[in-house]
Short mmCIF file of C-alpha atoms in Angstrom, two decimals:
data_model
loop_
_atom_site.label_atom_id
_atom_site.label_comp_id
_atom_site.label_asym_id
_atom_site.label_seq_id
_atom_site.Cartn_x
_atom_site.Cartn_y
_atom_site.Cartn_z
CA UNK A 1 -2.21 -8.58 19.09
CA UNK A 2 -3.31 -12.53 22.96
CA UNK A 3 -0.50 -14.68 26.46
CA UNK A 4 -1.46 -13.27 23.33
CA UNK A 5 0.39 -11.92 24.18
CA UNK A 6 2.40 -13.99 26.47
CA UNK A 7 2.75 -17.65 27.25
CA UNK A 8 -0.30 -20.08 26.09
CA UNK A 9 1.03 -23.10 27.22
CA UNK A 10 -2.26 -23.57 29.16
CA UNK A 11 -4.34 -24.44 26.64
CA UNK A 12 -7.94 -24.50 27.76
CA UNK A 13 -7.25 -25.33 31.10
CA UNK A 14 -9.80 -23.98 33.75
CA UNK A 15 -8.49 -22.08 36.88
CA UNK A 16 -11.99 -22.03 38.95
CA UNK A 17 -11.77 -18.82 41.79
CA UNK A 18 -13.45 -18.83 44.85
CA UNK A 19 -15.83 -16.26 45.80
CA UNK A 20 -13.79 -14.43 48.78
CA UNK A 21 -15.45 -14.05 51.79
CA UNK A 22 -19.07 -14.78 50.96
CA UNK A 23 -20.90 -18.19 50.29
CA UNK A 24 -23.81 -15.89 49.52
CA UNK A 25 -23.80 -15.57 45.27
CA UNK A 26 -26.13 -13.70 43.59
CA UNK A 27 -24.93 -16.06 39.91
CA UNK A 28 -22.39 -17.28 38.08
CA UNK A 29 -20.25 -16.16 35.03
CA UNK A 30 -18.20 -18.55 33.11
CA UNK A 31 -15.49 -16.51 31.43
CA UNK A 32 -12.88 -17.93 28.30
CA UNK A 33 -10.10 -15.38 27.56
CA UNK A 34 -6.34 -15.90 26.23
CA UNK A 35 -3.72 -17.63 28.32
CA UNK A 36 -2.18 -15.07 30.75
CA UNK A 37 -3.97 -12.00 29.34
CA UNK A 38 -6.41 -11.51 32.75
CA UNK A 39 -5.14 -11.03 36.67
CA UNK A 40 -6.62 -13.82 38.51
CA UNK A 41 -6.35 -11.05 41.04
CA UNK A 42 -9.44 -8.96 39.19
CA UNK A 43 -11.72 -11.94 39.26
CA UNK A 44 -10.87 -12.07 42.75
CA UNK A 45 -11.81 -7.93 42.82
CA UNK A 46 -14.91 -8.11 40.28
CA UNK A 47 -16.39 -11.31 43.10
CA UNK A 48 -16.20 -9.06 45.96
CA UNK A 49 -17.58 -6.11 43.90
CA UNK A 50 -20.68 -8.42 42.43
CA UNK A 51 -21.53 -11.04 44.29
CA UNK A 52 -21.07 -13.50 41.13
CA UNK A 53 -19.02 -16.52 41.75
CA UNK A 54 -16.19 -16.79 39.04
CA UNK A 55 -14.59 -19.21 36.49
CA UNK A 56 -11.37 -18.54 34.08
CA UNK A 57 -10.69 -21.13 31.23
CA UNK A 58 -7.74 -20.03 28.51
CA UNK A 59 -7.29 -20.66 25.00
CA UNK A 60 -4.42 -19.81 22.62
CA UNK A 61 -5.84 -18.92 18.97
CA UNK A 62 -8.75 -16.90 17.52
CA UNK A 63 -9.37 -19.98 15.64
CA UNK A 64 -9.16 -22.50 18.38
CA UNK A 65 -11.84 -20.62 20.40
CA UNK A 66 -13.51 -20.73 16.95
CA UNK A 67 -13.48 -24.16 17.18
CA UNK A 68 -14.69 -24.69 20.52
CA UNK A 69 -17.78 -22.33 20.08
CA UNK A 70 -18.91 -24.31 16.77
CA UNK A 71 -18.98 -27.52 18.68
CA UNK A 72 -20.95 -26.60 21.30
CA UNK A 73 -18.46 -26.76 24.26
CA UNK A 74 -17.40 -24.23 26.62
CA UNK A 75 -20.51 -23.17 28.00
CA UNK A 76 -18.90 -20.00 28.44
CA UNK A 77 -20.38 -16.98 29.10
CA UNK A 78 -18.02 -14.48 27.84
CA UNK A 79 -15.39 -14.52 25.17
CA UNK A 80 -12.60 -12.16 24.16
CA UNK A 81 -11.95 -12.64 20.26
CA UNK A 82 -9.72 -10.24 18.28
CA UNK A 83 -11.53 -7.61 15.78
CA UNK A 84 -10.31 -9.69 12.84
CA UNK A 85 -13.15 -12.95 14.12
CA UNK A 86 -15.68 -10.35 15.26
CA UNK A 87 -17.62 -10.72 11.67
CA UNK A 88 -16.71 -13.82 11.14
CA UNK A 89 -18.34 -15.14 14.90
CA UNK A 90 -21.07 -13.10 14.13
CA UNK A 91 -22.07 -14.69 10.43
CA UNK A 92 -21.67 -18.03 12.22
CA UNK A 93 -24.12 -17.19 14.83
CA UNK A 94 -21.99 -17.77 17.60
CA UNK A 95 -22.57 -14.49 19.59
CA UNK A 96 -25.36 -13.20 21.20
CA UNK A 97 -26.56 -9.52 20.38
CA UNK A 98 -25.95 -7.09 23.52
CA UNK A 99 -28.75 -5.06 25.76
CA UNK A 100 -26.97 -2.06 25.96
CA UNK A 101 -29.86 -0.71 28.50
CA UNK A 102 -27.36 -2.95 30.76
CA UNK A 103 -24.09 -1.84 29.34
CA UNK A 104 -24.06 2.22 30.60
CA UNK A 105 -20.25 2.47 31.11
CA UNK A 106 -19.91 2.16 27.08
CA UNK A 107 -20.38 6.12 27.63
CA UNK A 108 -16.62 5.94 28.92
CA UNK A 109 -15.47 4.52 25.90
CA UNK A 110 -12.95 7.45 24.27
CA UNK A 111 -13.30 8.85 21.16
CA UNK A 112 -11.54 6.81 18.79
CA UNK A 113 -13.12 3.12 20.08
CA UNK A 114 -16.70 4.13 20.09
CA UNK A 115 -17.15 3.65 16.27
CA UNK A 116 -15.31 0.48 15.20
CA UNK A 117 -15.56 -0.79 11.44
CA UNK A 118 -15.93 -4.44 12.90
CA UNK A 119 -18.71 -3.57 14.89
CA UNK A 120 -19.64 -0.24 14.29
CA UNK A 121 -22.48 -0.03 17.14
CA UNK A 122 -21.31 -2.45 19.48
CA UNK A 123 -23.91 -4.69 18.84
CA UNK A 124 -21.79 -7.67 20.04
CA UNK A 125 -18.74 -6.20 21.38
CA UNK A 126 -16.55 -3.82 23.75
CA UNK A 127 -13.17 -3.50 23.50
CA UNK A 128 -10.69 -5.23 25.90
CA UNK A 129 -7.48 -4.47 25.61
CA UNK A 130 -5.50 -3.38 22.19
CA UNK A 131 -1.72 -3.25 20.51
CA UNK A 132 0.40 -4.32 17.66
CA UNK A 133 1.72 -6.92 16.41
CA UNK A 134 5.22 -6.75 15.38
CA UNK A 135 8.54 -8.94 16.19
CA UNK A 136 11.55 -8.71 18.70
CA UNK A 137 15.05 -9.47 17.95
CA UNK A 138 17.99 -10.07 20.63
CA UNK A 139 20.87 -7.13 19.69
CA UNK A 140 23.16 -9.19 21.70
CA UNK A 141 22.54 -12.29 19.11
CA UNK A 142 21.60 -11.02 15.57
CA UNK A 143 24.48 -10.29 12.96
CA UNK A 144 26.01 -6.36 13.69
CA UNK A 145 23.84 -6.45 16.97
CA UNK A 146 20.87 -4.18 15.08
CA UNK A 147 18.73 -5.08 12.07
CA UNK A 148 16.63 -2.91 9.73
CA UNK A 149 13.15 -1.97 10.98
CA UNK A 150 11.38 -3.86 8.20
CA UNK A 151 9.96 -7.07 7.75
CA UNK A 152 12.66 -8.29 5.68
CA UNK A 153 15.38 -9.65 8.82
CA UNK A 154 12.27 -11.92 9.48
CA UNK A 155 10.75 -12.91 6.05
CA UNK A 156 14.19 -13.67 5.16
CA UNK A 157 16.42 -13.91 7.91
CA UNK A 158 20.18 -14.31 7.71
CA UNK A 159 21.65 -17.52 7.32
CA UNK A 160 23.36 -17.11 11.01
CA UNK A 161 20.03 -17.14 12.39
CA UNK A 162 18.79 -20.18 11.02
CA UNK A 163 16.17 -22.34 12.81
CA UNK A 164 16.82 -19.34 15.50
CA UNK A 165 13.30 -17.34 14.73
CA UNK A 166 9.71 -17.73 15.49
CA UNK A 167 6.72 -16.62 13.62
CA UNK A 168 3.18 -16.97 15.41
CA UNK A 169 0.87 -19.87 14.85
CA UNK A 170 -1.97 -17.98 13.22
CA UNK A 171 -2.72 -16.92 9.39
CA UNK A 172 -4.17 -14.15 10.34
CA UNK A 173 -0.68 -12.70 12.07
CA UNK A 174 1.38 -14.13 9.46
CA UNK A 175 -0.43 -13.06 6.05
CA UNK A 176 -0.81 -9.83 6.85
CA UNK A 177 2.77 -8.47 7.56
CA UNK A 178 3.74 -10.63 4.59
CA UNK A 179 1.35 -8.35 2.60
CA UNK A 180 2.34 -5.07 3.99
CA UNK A 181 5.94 -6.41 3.18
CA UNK A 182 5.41 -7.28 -0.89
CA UNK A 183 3.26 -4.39 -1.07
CA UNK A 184 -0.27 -6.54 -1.97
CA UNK A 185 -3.46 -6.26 -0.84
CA UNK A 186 -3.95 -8.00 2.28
CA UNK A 187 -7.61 -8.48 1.18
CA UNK A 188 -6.91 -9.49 -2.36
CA UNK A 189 -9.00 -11.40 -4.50
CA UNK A 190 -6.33 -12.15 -7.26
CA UNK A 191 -4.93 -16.08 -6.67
CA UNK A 192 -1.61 -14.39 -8.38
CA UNK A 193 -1.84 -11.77 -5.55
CA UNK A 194 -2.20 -14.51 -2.89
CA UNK A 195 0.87 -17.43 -4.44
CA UNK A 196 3.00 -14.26 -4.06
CA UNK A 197 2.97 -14.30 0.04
CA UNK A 198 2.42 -18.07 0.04
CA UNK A 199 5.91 -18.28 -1.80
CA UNK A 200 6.94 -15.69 0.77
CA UNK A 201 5.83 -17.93 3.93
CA UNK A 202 7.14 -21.51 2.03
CA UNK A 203 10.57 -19.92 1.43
CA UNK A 204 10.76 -18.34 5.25
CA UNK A 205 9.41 -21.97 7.16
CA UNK A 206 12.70 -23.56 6.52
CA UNK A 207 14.58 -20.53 8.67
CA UNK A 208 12.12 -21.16 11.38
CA UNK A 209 12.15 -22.69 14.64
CA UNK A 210 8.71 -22.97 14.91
CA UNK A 211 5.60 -21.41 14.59
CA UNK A 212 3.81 -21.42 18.19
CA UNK A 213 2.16 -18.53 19.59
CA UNK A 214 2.96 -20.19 23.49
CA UNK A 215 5.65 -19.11 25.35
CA UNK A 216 6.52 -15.90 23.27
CA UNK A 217 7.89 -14.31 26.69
CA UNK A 218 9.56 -16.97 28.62
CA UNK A 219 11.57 -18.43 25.15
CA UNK A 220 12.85 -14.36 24.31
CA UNK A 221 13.64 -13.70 27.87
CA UNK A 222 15.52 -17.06 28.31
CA UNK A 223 17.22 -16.14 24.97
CA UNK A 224 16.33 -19.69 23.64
CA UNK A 225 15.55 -17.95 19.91
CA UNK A 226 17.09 -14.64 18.59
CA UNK A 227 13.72 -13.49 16.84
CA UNK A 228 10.28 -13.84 17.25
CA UNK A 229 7.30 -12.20 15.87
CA UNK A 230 5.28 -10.62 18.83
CA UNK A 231 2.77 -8.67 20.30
CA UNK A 232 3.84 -5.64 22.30
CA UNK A 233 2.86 -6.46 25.38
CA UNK A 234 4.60 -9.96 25.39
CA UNK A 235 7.93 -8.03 24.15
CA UNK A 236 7.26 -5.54 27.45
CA UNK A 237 7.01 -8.16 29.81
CA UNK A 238 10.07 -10.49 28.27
CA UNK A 239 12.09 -7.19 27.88
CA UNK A 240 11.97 -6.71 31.55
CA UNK A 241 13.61 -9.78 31.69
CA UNK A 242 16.28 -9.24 29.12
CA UNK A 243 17.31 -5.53 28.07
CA UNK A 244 19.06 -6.28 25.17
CA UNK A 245 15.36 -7.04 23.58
CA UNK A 246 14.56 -4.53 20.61
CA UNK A 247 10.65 -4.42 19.41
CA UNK A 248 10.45 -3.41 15.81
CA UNK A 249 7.92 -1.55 13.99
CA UNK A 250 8.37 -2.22 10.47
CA UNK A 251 8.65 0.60 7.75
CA UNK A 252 5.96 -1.59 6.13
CA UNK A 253 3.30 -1.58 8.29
CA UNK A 254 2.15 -3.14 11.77
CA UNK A 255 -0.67 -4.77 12.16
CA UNK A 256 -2.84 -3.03 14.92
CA UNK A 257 -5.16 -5.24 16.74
CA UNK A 258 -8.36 -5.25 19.24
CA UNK A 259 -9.31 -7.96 21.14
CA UNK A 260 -13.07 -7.46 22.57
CA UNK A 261 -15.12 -8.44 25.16
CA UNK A 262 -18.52 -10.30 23.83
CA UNK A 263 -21.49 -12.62 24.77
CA UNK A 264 -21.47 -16.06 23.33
CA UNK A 265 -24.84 -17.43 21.80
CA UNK A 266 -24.99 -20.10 24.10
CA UNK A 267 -24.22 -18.06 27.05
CA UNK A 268 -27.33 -19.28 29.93
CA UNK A 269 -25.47 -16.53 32.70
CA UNK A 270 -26.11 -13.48 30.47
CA UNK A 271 -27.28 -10.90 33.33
CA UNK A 272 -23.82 -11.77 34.93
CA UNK A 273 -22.44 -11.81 31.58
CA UNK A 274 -23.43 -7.67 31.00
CA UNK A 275 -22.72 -6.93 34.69
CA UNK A 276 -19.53 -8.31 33.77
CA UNK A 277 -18.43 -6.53 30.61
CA UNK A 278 -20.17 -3.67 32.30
CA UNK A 279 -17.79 -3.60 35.39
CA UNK A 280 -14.85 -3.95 33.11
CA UNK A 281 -15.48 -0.74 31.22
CA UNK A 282 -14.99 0.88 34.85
CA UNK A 283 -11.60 3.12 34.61
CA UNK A 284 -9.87 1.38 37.18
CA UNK A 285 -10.78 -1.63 36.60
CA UNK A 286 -9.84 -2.23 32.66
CA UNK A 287 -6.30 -0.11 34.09
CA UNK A 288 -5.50 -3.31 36.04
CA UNK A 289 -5.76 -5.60 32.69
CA UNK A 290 -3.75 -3.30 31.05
CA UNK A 291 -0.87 -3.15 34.27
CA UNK A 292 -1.09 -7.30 34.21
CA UNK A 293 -1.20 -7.39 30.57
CA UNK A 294 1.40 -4.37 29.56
CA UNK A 295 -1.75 -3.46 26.84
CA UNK A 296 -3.25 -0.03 26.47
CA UNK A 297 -7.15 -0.16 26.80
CA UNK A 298 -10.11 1.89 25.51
CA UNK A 299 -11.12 3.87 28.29
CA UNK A 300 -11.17 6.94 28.95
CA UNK A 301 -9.65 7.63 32.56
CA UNK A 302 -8.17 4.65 32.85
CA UNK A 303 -4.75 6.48 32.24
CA UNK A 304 -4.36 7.61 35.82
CA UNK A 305 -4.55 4.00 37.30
CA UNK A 306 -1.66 2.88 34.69
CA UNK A 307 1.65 1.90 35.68
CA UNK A 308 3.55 4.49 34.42
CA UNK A 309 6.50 2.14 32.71
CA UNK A 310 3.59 1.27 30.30
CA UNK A 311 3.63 5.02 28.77
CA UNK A 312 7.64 4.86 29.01
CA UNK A 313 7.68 1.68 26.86
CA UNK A 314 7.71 2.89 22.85
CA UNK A 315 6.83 -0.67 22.20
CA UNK A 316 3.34 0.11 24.19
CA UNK A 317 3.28 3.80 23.81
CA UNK A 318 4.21 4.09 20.03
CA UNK A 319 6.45 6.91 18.58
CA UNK A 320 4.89 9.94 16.71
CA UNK A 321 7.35 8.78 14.19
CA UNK A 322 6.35 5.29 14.09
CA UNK A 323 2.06 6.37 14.23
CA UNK A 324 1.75 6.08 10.20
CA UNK A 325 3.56 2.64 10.55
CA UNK A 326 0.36 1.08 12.52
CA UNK A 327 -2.19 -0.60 10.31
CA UNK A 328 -6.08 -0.71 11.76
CA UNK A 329 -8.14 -4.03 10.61
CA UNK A 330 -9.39 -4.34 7.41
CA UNK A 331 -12.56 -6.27 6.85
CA UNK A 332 -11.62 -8.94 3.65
CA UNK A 333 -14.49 -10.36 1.53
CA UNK A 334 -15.25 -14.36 1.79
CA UNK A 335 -13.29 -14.64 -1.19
CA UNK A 336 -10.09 -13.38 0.19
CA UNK A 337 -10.59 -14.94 2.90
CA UNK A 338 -10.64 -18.07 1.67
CA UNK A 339 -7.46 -17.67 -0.36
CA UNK A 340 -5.85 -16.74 2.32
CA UNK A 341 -6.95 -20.05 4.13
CA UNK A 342 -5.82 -22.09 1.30
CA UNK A 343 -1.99 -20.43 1.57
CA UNK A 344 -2.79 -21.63 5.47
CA UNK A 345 -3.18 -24.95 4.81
CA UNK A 346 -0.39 -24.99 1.95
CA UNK A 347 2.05 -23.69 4.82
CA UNK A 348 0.71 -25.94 7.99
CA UNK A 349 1.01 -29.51 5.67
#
């Protein structure tokens, strides 16, 4: 799902916030998250609560933070990459292992987050915020003013909205519905398996706009495109713009996503770091992500501090109907991985 869920026109760009009211801190903490996907407002909150002076830089992909890590820069001190990169920061040695002695709010983790397949003992994780990835569509501009909740309006769109769709600028969003829409193995091995959703992805990049995961609000709300493929917290926010918005959840499946708060290995703030991820597993606290964010959250009594529109919203709070629909991460081996790069680089030349 990270803003990824809304704009990421920012791209790495550092927003530095004073420490209110108090030249007097006890540290620093150097924090890297998605464009638009953290109130400037709760830095503000978790200053006055700590005593720790700090900074907010933004990035726009799993794969550019990726990037950034393996060279060396950043010098951040915590992260927020989805559950898909968890194993793959983690064989690269880019995270650090965390001291849960200094972590006792992961006891208000609910249920259902506190074993994740990713990272079943939170070793180097806790869960930020979490939603689904589908796509929106504007009733007022697609053909009959209502299209088919499958995958199939944006895999192949109609000819009248030609170079009027956007797909996300990430393999990792874009393979996955294809899979769940030819009915293959989003982890297959087979090379057969794998030219199948390439095929899919060549024929559909003539019909698109773009592919840029920047912006997905502002461009929907301003009705510059008539479909885009979207996280649901985006489509919230640009809906509230623009009611004749739908969010889809395809009969095929929806990709369900997690994006997590973690320790980088090269972290030198790492006290602040755990007070940090430690503060945001506070109820009310992780509640005002989700309000700025429109994301649902792992933690249990956050609910009460929620804006109440949130629950209101089926694109946020998902239909009984539509539960089945929602497909949890599923860990690929290197080999599928790496055919699924290959269709990547095939599509991006």
């Amino acid at each position: 799902m990270k803003f990824r869920r809304t704009p990421f026109a920012r791209t790495l760009v550092a927003a530095s916030l004073l420490l209110a009211g108090s030249a007097h801190a006890d540290g620093t903490l150097h924090f890297a998250n998605w464009s638009d996907y953290f109130p400037p407002e709760l830095l503000k909150k978790f200053e006055k609560d700590t005593g720790i002076h700090a900074t907010l830089d933004s990035y726009d992909s799993n794969e550019t933070l990726l990037a950034k890590l393996k060279a060396g820069g950043g010098a951040y001190d915590v992260v927020v990459p989805s559950d898909s990169f968890i194993e793959i920061f983690v064989k690269e040695g880019l995270l650090q292992k965390l001291d849960k002695s200094q972590l006792p709010n992961l006891a208000n983790l609910k249920d259902k987050f506190k074993t994740l397949t990713y990272d079943p003992g939170h070793d180097y994780s806790v869960p930020y915020l979490w939603g689904s990835t589908g796509y929106s569509y504007d009733s007022a501009k697609v053909p009959g003013g209502k299209l088919d909740e499958s995958w199939k309006p944006f895999f192949e769109p109609p000819a009248e909205l030609k170079g009027k769709v956007v797909a996300l600028n990430s393999i990792e969003e874009l393979y996955a519905p294809a899979s769940y829409y030819l009915g293959v193995d989003e982890c297959t091995e087979d090379p057969k398996e794998a030219a199948k959703i390439q095929d899919l992805l060549l024929k559909q990049k003539p019909m698109l706009a773009m592919y840029n995961s920047d912006g997905t609000i502002e461009r929907m709300a301003a009705g510059e495109v008539s479909m885009h493929q979207q996280w649901n917290g985006a489509f919230h926010r640009a809906h509230a713009q623009r009611d004749s918005l739908v969010y889809v959840y395809p009969k095929e499946g929806v990709r369900l996503f997690i994006d997590n708060l973690t320790i980088p290995k090269d972290a030198t703030n790492i006290k602040e770091a755990h007070a940090f991820l430690n503060w945001m597993m506070q109820p009310e606290n992780i509640a005002l992500a989700s309000n700025f964010a429109k994301y649902n959250n792992a933690i249990e009594g956050s609910d009460k501090y929620m804006d109440k529109e949130l629950f209101d919203d089926p694109a946020i709070n998902t239909p009984a109907d539509k539960l089945d629909r929602l497909k949890p991460f599923k860990l690929c081996s290197p080999k599928a991985l790496q055919l699924r790069s290959k269709v990547w680089t095939k599509l991006k030349k």
